[in-house]
mmCIF file of N, CA and C in Angstrom:
data_model
loop_
_atom_site.group_PDB
_atom_site.id
_atom_site.type_symbol
_atom_site.label_atom_id
_atom_site.label_comp_id
_atom_site.label_asym_id
_atom_site.label_seq_id
_atom_site.Cartn_x
_atom_site.Cartn_y
_atom_site.Cartn_z
ATOM 1 N N UNK A 1 -14.626 20.808 5.456
ATOM 2 C CA UNK A 1 -13.554 20.415 4.584
ATOM 3 C C UNK A 1 -12.205 20.619 5.276
ATOM 4 N N UNK A 2 -12.025 21.769 5.899
ATOM 5 C CA UNK A 2 -10.753 22.082 6.561
ATOM 6 C C UNK A 2 -10.482 21.129 7.721
ATOM 7 N N UNK A 3 -11.506 20.854 8.521
ATOM 8 C CA UNK A 3 -11.329 19.937 9.654
ATOM 9 C C UNK A 3 -10.967 18.546 9.151
ATOM 10 N N UNK A 4 -11.639 18.109 8.098
ATOM 11 C CA UNK A 4 -11.340 16.789 7.523
ATOM 12 C C UNK A 4 -9.870 16.706 7.125
ATOM 13 N N UNK A 5 -9.349 17.731 6.465
ATOM 14 C CA UNK A 5 -7.962 17.709 6.024
ATOM 15 C C UNK A 5 -6.984 17.808 7.191
ATOM 16 N N UNK A 6 -7.334 18.529 8.225
ATOM 17 C CA UNK A 6 -6.487 18.578 9.424
ATOM 18 C C UNK A 6 -6.406 17.198 10.075
ATOM 19 N N UNK A 7 -7.540 16.511 10.165
ATOM 20 C CA UNK A 7 -7.561 15.163 10.734
ATOM 21 C C UNK A 7 -6.746 14.216 9.857
ATOM 22 N N UNK A 8 -6.893 14.324 8.536
ATOM 23 C CA UNK A 8 -6.127 13.465 7.630
ATOM 24 C C UNK A 8 -4.628 13.714 7.769
ATOM 25 N N UNK A 9 -4.217 14.976 7.925
ATOM 26 C CA UNK A 9 -2.803 15.296 8.115
ATOM 27 C C UNK A 9 -2.278 14.707 9.419
ATOM 28 N N UNK A 10 -3.059 14.810 10.475
ATOM 29 C CA UNK A 10 -2.649 14.260 11.770
ATOM 30 C C UNK A 10 -2.519 12.743 11.693
ATOM 31 N N UNK A 11 -3.457 12.097 11.024
ATOM 32 C CA UNK A 11 -3.394 10.640 10.882
ATOM 33 C C UNK A 11 -2.173 10.229 10.060
ATOM 34 N N UNK A 12 -1.896 10.938 8.980
ATOM 35 C CA UNK A 12 -0.745 10.623 8.136
ATOM 36 C C UNK A 12 0.559 10.816 8.906
ATOM 37 N N UNK A 13 0.654 11.879 9.697
ATOM 38 C CA UNK A 13 1.863 12.129 10.483
ATOM 39 C C UNK A 13 2.081 11.043 11.525
ATOM 40 N N UNK A 14 1.004 10.556 12.108
ATOM 41 C CA UNK A 14 1.121 9.513 13.130
ATOM 42 C C UNK A 14 1.521 8.175 12.516
ATOM 43 N N UNK A 15 1.011 7.870 11.337
ATOM 44 C CA UNK A 15 1.270 6.580 10.709
ATOM 45 C C UNK A 15 2.581 6.542 9.925
ATOM 46 N N UNK A 16 3.137 7.679 9.560
ATOM 47 C CA UNK A 16 4.321 7.729 8.706
ATOM 48 C C UNK A 16 5.505 6.924 9.245
ATOM 49 N N UNK A 17 5.855 7.017 10.534
ATOM 50 C CA UNK A 17 7.026 6.270 11.004
ATOM 51 C C UNK A 17 6.771 4.776 11.233
ATOM 52 N N UNK A 18 5.533 4.344 11.217
ATOM 53 C CA UNK A 18 5.211 2.939 11.498
ATOM 54 C C UNK A 18 5.655 2.047 10.343
ATOM 55 N N UNK A 19 6.328 0.952 10.693
ATOM 56 C CA UNK A 19 6.744 -0.045 9.707
ATOM 57 C C UNK A 19 6.122 -1.371 10.099
ATOM 58 N N UNK A 20 5.570 -2.064 9.134
ATOM 59 C CA UNK A 20 4.916 -3.337 9.406
ATOM 60 C C UNK A 20 5.955 -4.387 9.763
ATOM 61 N N UNK A 21 5.638 -5.214 10.754
ATOM 62 C CA UNK A 21 6.555 -6.264 11.195
ATOM 63 C C UNK A 21 5.757 -7.521 11.483
ATOM 64 N N UNK A 22 6.455 -8.576 11.846
ATOM 65 C CA UNK A 22 5.766 -9.834 12.123
ATOM 66 C C UNK A 22 5.254 -10.456 10.832
ATOM 67 N N UNK A 23 4.036 -10.967 10.861
ATOM 68 C CA UNK A 23 3.429 -11.594 9.689
ATOM 69 C C UNK A 23 2.769 -10.526 8.821
ATOM 70 N N UNK A 24 3.207 -10.423 7.574
ATOM 71 C CA UNK A 24 2.688 -9.404 6.658
ATOM 72 C C UNK A 24 2.254 -10.076 5.362
ATOM 73 N N UNK A 25 1.054 -9.753 4.917
ATOM 74 C CA UNK A 25 0.547 -10.246 3.636
ATOM 75 C C UNK A 25 0.495 -9.069 2.672
ATOM 76 N N UNK A 26 1.028 -9.270 1.457
ATOM 77 C CA UNK A 26 1.115 -8.196 0.472
ATOM 78 C C UNK A 26 0.404 -8.620 -0.805
ATOM 79 N N UNK A 27 -0.284 -7.663 -1.415
ATOM 80 C CA UNK A 27 -0.939 -7.905 -2.700
ATOM 81 C C UNK A 27 -0.804 -6.645 -3.543
ATOM 82 N N UNK A 28 -0.973 -6.807 -4.841
ATOM 83 C CA UNK A 28 -0.949 -5.656 -5.735
ATOM 84 C C UNK A 28 -2.315 -5.492 -6.375
ATOM 85 N N UNK A 29 -2.574 -4.290 -6.837
ATOM 86 C CA UNK A 29 -3.865 -4.015 -7.470
ATOM 87 C C UNK A 29 -3.723 -2.819 -8.394
ATOM 88 N N UNK A 30 -4.619 -2.759 -9.346
ATOM 89 C CA UNK A 30 -4.776 -1.579 -10.189
ATOM 90 C C UNK A 30 -6.119 -0.974 -9.858
ATOM 91 N N UNK A 31 -6.132 0.312 -9.553
ATOM 92 C CA UNK A 31 -7.372 1.002 -9.233
ATOM 93 C C UNK A 31 -7.510 2.214 -10.134
ATOM 94 N N UNK A 32 -8.748 2.576 -10.402
ATOM 95 C CA UNK A 32 -8.984 3.775 -11.189
ATOM 96 C C UNK A 32 -10.300 3.712 -11.909
ATOM 97 N N UNK A 33 -10.719 4.855 -12.379
ATOM 98 C CA UNK A 33 -11.977 4.945 -13.097
ATOM 99 C C UNK A 33 -11.881 4.323 -14.476
ATOM 100 N N UNK A 34 -13.025 4.016 -15.023
ATOM 101 C CA UNK A 34 -13.069 3.423 -16.356
ATOM 102 C C UNK A 34 -12.989 4.520 -17.403
ATOM 103 N N UNK A 35 -12.190 4.275 -18.410
ATOM 104 C CA UNK A 35 -12.108 5.167 -19.563
ATOM 105 C C UNK A 35 -12.229 4.310 -20.809
ATOM 106 N N UNK A 36 -12.820 4.855 -21.813
ATOM 107 C CA UNK A 36 -12.945 4.126 -23.074
ATOM 108 C C UNK A 36 -11.619 4.141 -23.809
ATOM 109 N N UNK A 37 -11.334 3.044 -24.464
ATOM 110 C CA UNK A 37 -10.096 2.940 -25.214
ATOM 111 C C UNK A 37 -8.947 2.527 -24.318
ATOM 112 N N UNK A 38 -7.824 2.283 -24.915
ATOM 113 C CA UNK A 38 -6.654 1.886 -24.143
ATOM 114 C C UNK A 38 -6.644 0.401 -23.846
ATOM 115 N N UNK A 39 -5.593 -0.030 -23.212
ATOM 116 C CA UNK A 39 -5.401 -1.441 -22.893
ATOM 117 C C UNK A 39 -6.147 -1.792 -21.609
ATOM 118 N N UNK A 40 -6.917 -2.878 -21.591
ATOM 119 C CA UNK A 40 -7.568 -3.292 -20.349
ATOM 120 C C UNK A 40 -6.606 -4.080 -19.452
ATOM 121 N N UNK A 41 -6.895 -4.131 -18.164
ATOM 122 C CA UNK A 41 -6.145 -4.986 -17.234
ATOM 123 C C UNK A 41 -4.787 -4.436 -16.855
ATOM 124 N N UNK A 42 -3.846 -5.366 -16.535
ATOM 125 C CA UNK A 42 -2.517 -4.991 -16.075
ATOM 126 C C UNK A 42 -1.787 -4.151 -17.111
ATOM 127 N N UNK A 43 -1.148 -3.105 -16.635
ATOM 128 C CA UNK A 43 -0.386 -2.250 -17.522
ATOM 129 C C UNK A 43 -1.211 -1.190 -18.225
ATOM 130 N N UNK A 44 -2.468 -1.074 -17.880
ATOM 131 C CA UNK A 44 -3.325 -0.070 -18.509
ATOM 132 C C UNK A 44 -2.864 1.328 -18.122
ATOM 133 N N UNK A 45 -2.842 2.217 -19.087
ATOM 134 C CA UNK A 45 -2.465 3.600 -18.798
ATOM 135 C C UNK A 45 -3.568 4.347 -18.058
ATOM 136 N N UNK A 46 -4.750 3.742 -17.968
ATOM 137 C CA UNK A 46 -5.878 4.370 -17.288
ATOM 138 C C UNK A 46 -5.961 4.005 -15.803
ATOM 139 N N UNK A 47 -5.114 3.120 -15.333
ATOM 140 C CA UNK A 47 -5.201 2.636 -13.954
ATOM 141 C C UNK A 47 -3.939 3.001 -13.177
ATOM 142 N N UNK A 48 -4.089 3.148 -11.864
ATOM 143 C CA UNK A 48 -2.966 3.431 -10.970
ATOM 144 C C UNK A 48 -2.573 2.148 -10.245
ATOM 145 N N UNK A 49 -1.278 1.836 -10.231
ATOM 146 C CA UNK A 49 -0.775 0.654 -9.530
ATOM 147 C C UNK A 49 -0.685 0.946 -8.031
ATOM 148 N N UNK A 50 -1.115 -0.011 -7.205
ATOM 149 C CA UNK A 50 -1.078 0.102 -5.748
ATOM 150 C C UNK A 50 -0.472 -1.150 -5.145
ATOM 151 N N UNK A 51 0.210 -0.989 -4.012
ATOM 152 C CA UNK A 51 0.614 -2.115 -3.176
ATOM 153 C C UNK A 51 -0.175 -2.031 -1.882
ATOM 154 N N UNK A 52 -0.696 -3.170 -1.456
ATOM 155 C CA UNK A 52 -1.486 -3.258 -0.236
ATOM 156 C C UNK A 52 -0.805 -4.272 0.673
ATOM 157 N N UNK A 53 -0.547 -3.889 1.919
ATOM 158 C CA UNK A 53 0.071 -4.795 2.884
ATOM 159 C C UNK A 53 -0.733 -4.770 4.176
ATOM 160 N N UNK A 54 -0.903 -5.952 4.770
ATOM 161 C CA UNK A 54 -1.650 -6.076 6.021
ATOM 162 C C UNK A 54 -0.808 -6.867 7.009
ATOM 163 N N UNK A 55 -0.569 -6.277 8.178
ATOM 164 C CA UNK A 55 0.110 -6.980 9.269
ATOM 165 C C UNK A 55 -0.951 -7.719 10.066
ATOM 166 N N UNK A 56 -0.732 -9.012 10.307
ATOM 167 C CA UNK A 56 -1.713 -9.813 11.036
ATOM 168 C C UNK A 56 -1.106 -10.359 12.317
ATOM 169 N N UNK A 57 -1.969 -10.893 13.176
ATOM 170 C CA UNK A 57 -1.480 -11.544 14.388
ATOM 171 C C UNK A 57 -0.832 -12.875 14.014
ATOM 172 N N UNK A 58 -0.236 -13.551 14.983
ATOM 173 C CA UNK A 58 0.506 -14.782 14.698
ATOM 174 C C UNK A 58 -0.376 -15.912 14.190
ATOM 175 N N UNK A 59 -1.680 -15.867 14.472
ATOM 176 C CA UNK A 59 -2.597 -16.894 13.974
ATOM 177 C C UNK A 59 -3.086 -16.572 12.560
ATOM 178 N N UNK A 60 -2.652 -15.446 12.003
ATOM 179 C CA UNK A 60 -3.054 -14.988 10.666
ATOM 180 C C UNK A 60 -4.559 -14.812 10.542
ATOM 181 N N UNK A 61 -5.207 -14.444 11.639
ATOM 182 C CA UNK A 61 -6.662 -14.303 11.635
ATOM 183 C C UNK A 61 -7.127 -12.860 11.716
ATOM 184 N N UNK A 62 -6.403 -12.014 12.440
ATOM 185 C CA UNK A 62 -6.870 -10.655 12.689
ATOM 186 C C UNK A 62 -5.844 -9.635 12.199
ATOM 187 N N UNK A 63 -6.256 -8.724 11.327
ATOM 188 C CA UNK A 63 -5.333 -7.673 10.891
ATOM 189 C C UNK A 63 -5.094 -6.668 12.009
ATOM 190 N N UNK A 64 -3.870 -6.167 12.102
ATOM 191 C CA UNK A 64 -3.558 -5.157 13.106
ATOM 192 C C UNK A 64 -3.280 -3.798 12.465
ATOM 193 N N UNK A 65 -2.550 -3.782 11.349
ATOM 194 C CA UNK A 65 -2.265 -2.542 10.627
ATOM 195 C C UNK A 65 -2.306 -2.829 9.133
ATOM 196 N N UNK A 66 -2.567 -1.784 8.355
ATOM 197 C CA UNK A 66 -2.596 -1.920 6.901
ATOM 198 C C UNK A 66 -1.955 -0.699 6.253
ATOM 199 N N UNK A 67 -1.378 -0.926 5.080
ATOM 200 C CA UNK A 67 -0.794 0.147 4.284
ATOM 201 C C UNK A 67 -1.297 -0.023 2.856
ATOM 202 N N UNK A 68 -1.817 1.056 2.295
ATOM 203 C CA UNK A 68 -2.217 1.077 0.888
ATOM 204 C C UNK A 68 -1.539 2.292 0.280
ATOM 205 N N UNK A 69 -0.711 2.055 -0.743
ATOM 206 C CA UNK A 69 0.035 3.178 -1.306
ATOM 207 C C UNK A 69 0.230 2.985 -2.806
ATOM 208 N N UNK A 70 0.080 4.063 -3.574
ATOM 209 C CA UNK A 70 0.344 3.957 -5.011
ATOM 210 C C UNK A 70 1.837 3.808 -5.275
ATOM 211 N N UNK A 71 2.173 3.070 -6.322
ATOM 212 C CA UNK A 71 3.557 2.900 -6.767
ATOM 213 C C UNK A 71 3.615 3.220 -8.259
ATOM 214 N N UNK A 72 4.823 3.523 -8.739
ATOM 215 C CA UNK A 72 4.982 3.829 -10.175
ATOM 216 C C UNK A 72 4.592 2.635 -11.024
ATOM 217 N N UNK A 73 5.116 1.474 -10.646
ATOM 218 C CA UNK A 73 4.838 0.232 -11.364
ATOM 219 C C UNK A 73 5.232 -0.913 -10.440
ATOM 220 N N UNK A 74 5.100 -2.125 -10.916
ATOM 221 C CA UNK A 74 5.453 -3.284 -10.101
ATOM 222 C C UNK A 74 6.831 -3.831 -10.480
ATOM 223 N N UNK A 75 7.751 -2.958 -10.845
ATOM 224 C CA UNK A 75 9.109 -3.407 -11.131
ATOM 225 C C UNK A 75 9.898 -3.530 -9.822
ATOM 226 N N UNK A 76 11.066 -4.144 -9.894
ATOM 227 C CA UNK A 76 11.867 -4.408 -8.693
ATOM 228 C C UNK A 76 12.240 -3.134 -7.945
ATOM 229 N N UNK A 77 12.610 -2.082 -8.657
ATOM 230 C CA UNK A 77 13.025 -0.844 -7.994
ATOM 231 C C UNK A 77 11.887 -0.225 -7.185
ATOM 232 N N UNK A 78 10.694 -0.186 -7.762
ATOM 233 C CA UNK A 78 9.543 0.392 -7.054
ATOM 234 C C UNK A 78 9.197 -0.417 -5.816
ATOM 235 N N UNK A 79 9.229 -1.734 -5.941
ATOM 236 C CA UNK A 79 8.865 -2.591 -4.810
ATOM 237 C C UNK A 79 9.924 -2.520 -3.712
ATOM 238 N N UNK A 80 11.204 -2.493 -4.076
ATOM 239 C CA UNK A 80 12.260 -2.376 -3.065
ATOM 240 C C UNK A 80 12.184 -1.039 -2.330
ATOM 241 N N UNK A 81 11.889 0.021 -3.053
ATOM 242 C CA UNK A 81 11.725 1.336 -2.426
ATOM 243 C C UNK A 81 10.553 1.316 -1.449
ATOM 244 N N UNK A 82 9.434 0.740 -1.870
ATOM 245 C CA UNK A 82 8.253 0.634 -1.005
ATOM 246 C C UNK A 82 8.579 -0.214 0.228
ATOM 247 N N UNK A 83 9.272 -1.328 0.021
ATOM 248 C CA UNK A 83 9.633 -2.227 1.127
ATOM 249 C C UNK A 83 10.511 -1.517 2.151
ATOM 250 N N UNK A 84 11.466 -0.741 1.703
ATOM 251 C CA UNK A 84 12.364 -0.036 2.623
ATOM 252 C C UNK A 84 11.608 0.970 3.487
ATOM 253 N N UNK A 85 10.552 1.560 2.946
ATOM 254 C CA UNK A 85 9.788 2.560 3.692
ATOM 255 C C UNK A 85 8.735 1.956 4.607
ATOM 256 N N UNK A 86 8.210 0.764 4.283
ATOM 257 C CA UNK A 86 7.039 0.266 5.006
ATOM 258 C C UNK A 86 7.214 -1.053 5.754
ATOM 259 N N UNK A 87 8.282 -1.797 5.491
ATOM 260 C CA UNK A 87 8.455 -3.083 6.167
ATOM 261 C C UNK A 87 9.674 -3.059 7.078
ATOM 262 N N UNK A 88 9.513 -3.575 8.281
ATOM 263 C CA UNK A 88 10.634 -3.738 9.201
ATOM 264 C C UNK A 88 11.511 -4.887 8.702
ATOM 265 N N UNK A 89 12.801 -4.873 9.039
ATOM 266 C CA UNK A 89 13.691 -5.945 8.581
ATOM 267 C C UNK A 89 13.249 -7.340 9.027
ATOM 268 N N UNK A 90 12.541 -7.437 10.163
ATOM 269 C CA UNK A 90 12.129 -8.754 10.659
ATOM 270 C C UNK A 90 10.760 -9.189 10.136
ATOM 271 N N UNK A 91 10.184 -8.444 9.200
ATOM 272 C CA UNK A 91 8.853 -8.790 8.679
ATOM 273 C C UNK A 91 8.909 -10.105 7.916
ATOM 274 N N UNK A 92 7.923 -10.945 8.156
ATOM 275 C CA UNK A 92 7.811 -12.235 7.470
ATOM 276 C C UNK A 92 6.675 -12.125 6.460
ATOM 277 N N UNK A 93 7.056 -12.061 5.176
ATOM 278 C CA UNK A 93 6.067 -11.844 4.114
ATOM 279 C C UNK A 93 5.598 -13.184 3.579
#
C-alpha cells in the first residue's frame, strides 16, 4: 500500500506542470456509484462531474497525453479554471 502511494505521488508530481498543447479533444462525464433515489443523469447529486482531455498527434490518430480531473460542475467558471491549469495557450480544442 505504501509503495503504491509513493509511486502515485511521484507520478502526480511529474505530471502536475504538464499542460496539453497542439490538438486536444475534451469531453465531460459523470462518474460514480449507483444510489437509489435522486435525480438520474446530468446534475445528479449522486454523481461526480469530470472533464477528460486527450492530446493527440497532428493526424488525430494517436493519443499522447491525457488528463482526467473532477470539477465542481460544468459551469463557465469551473471550466475556465480547469482550462487555465491544464491547457497551453496554443492548444487547439
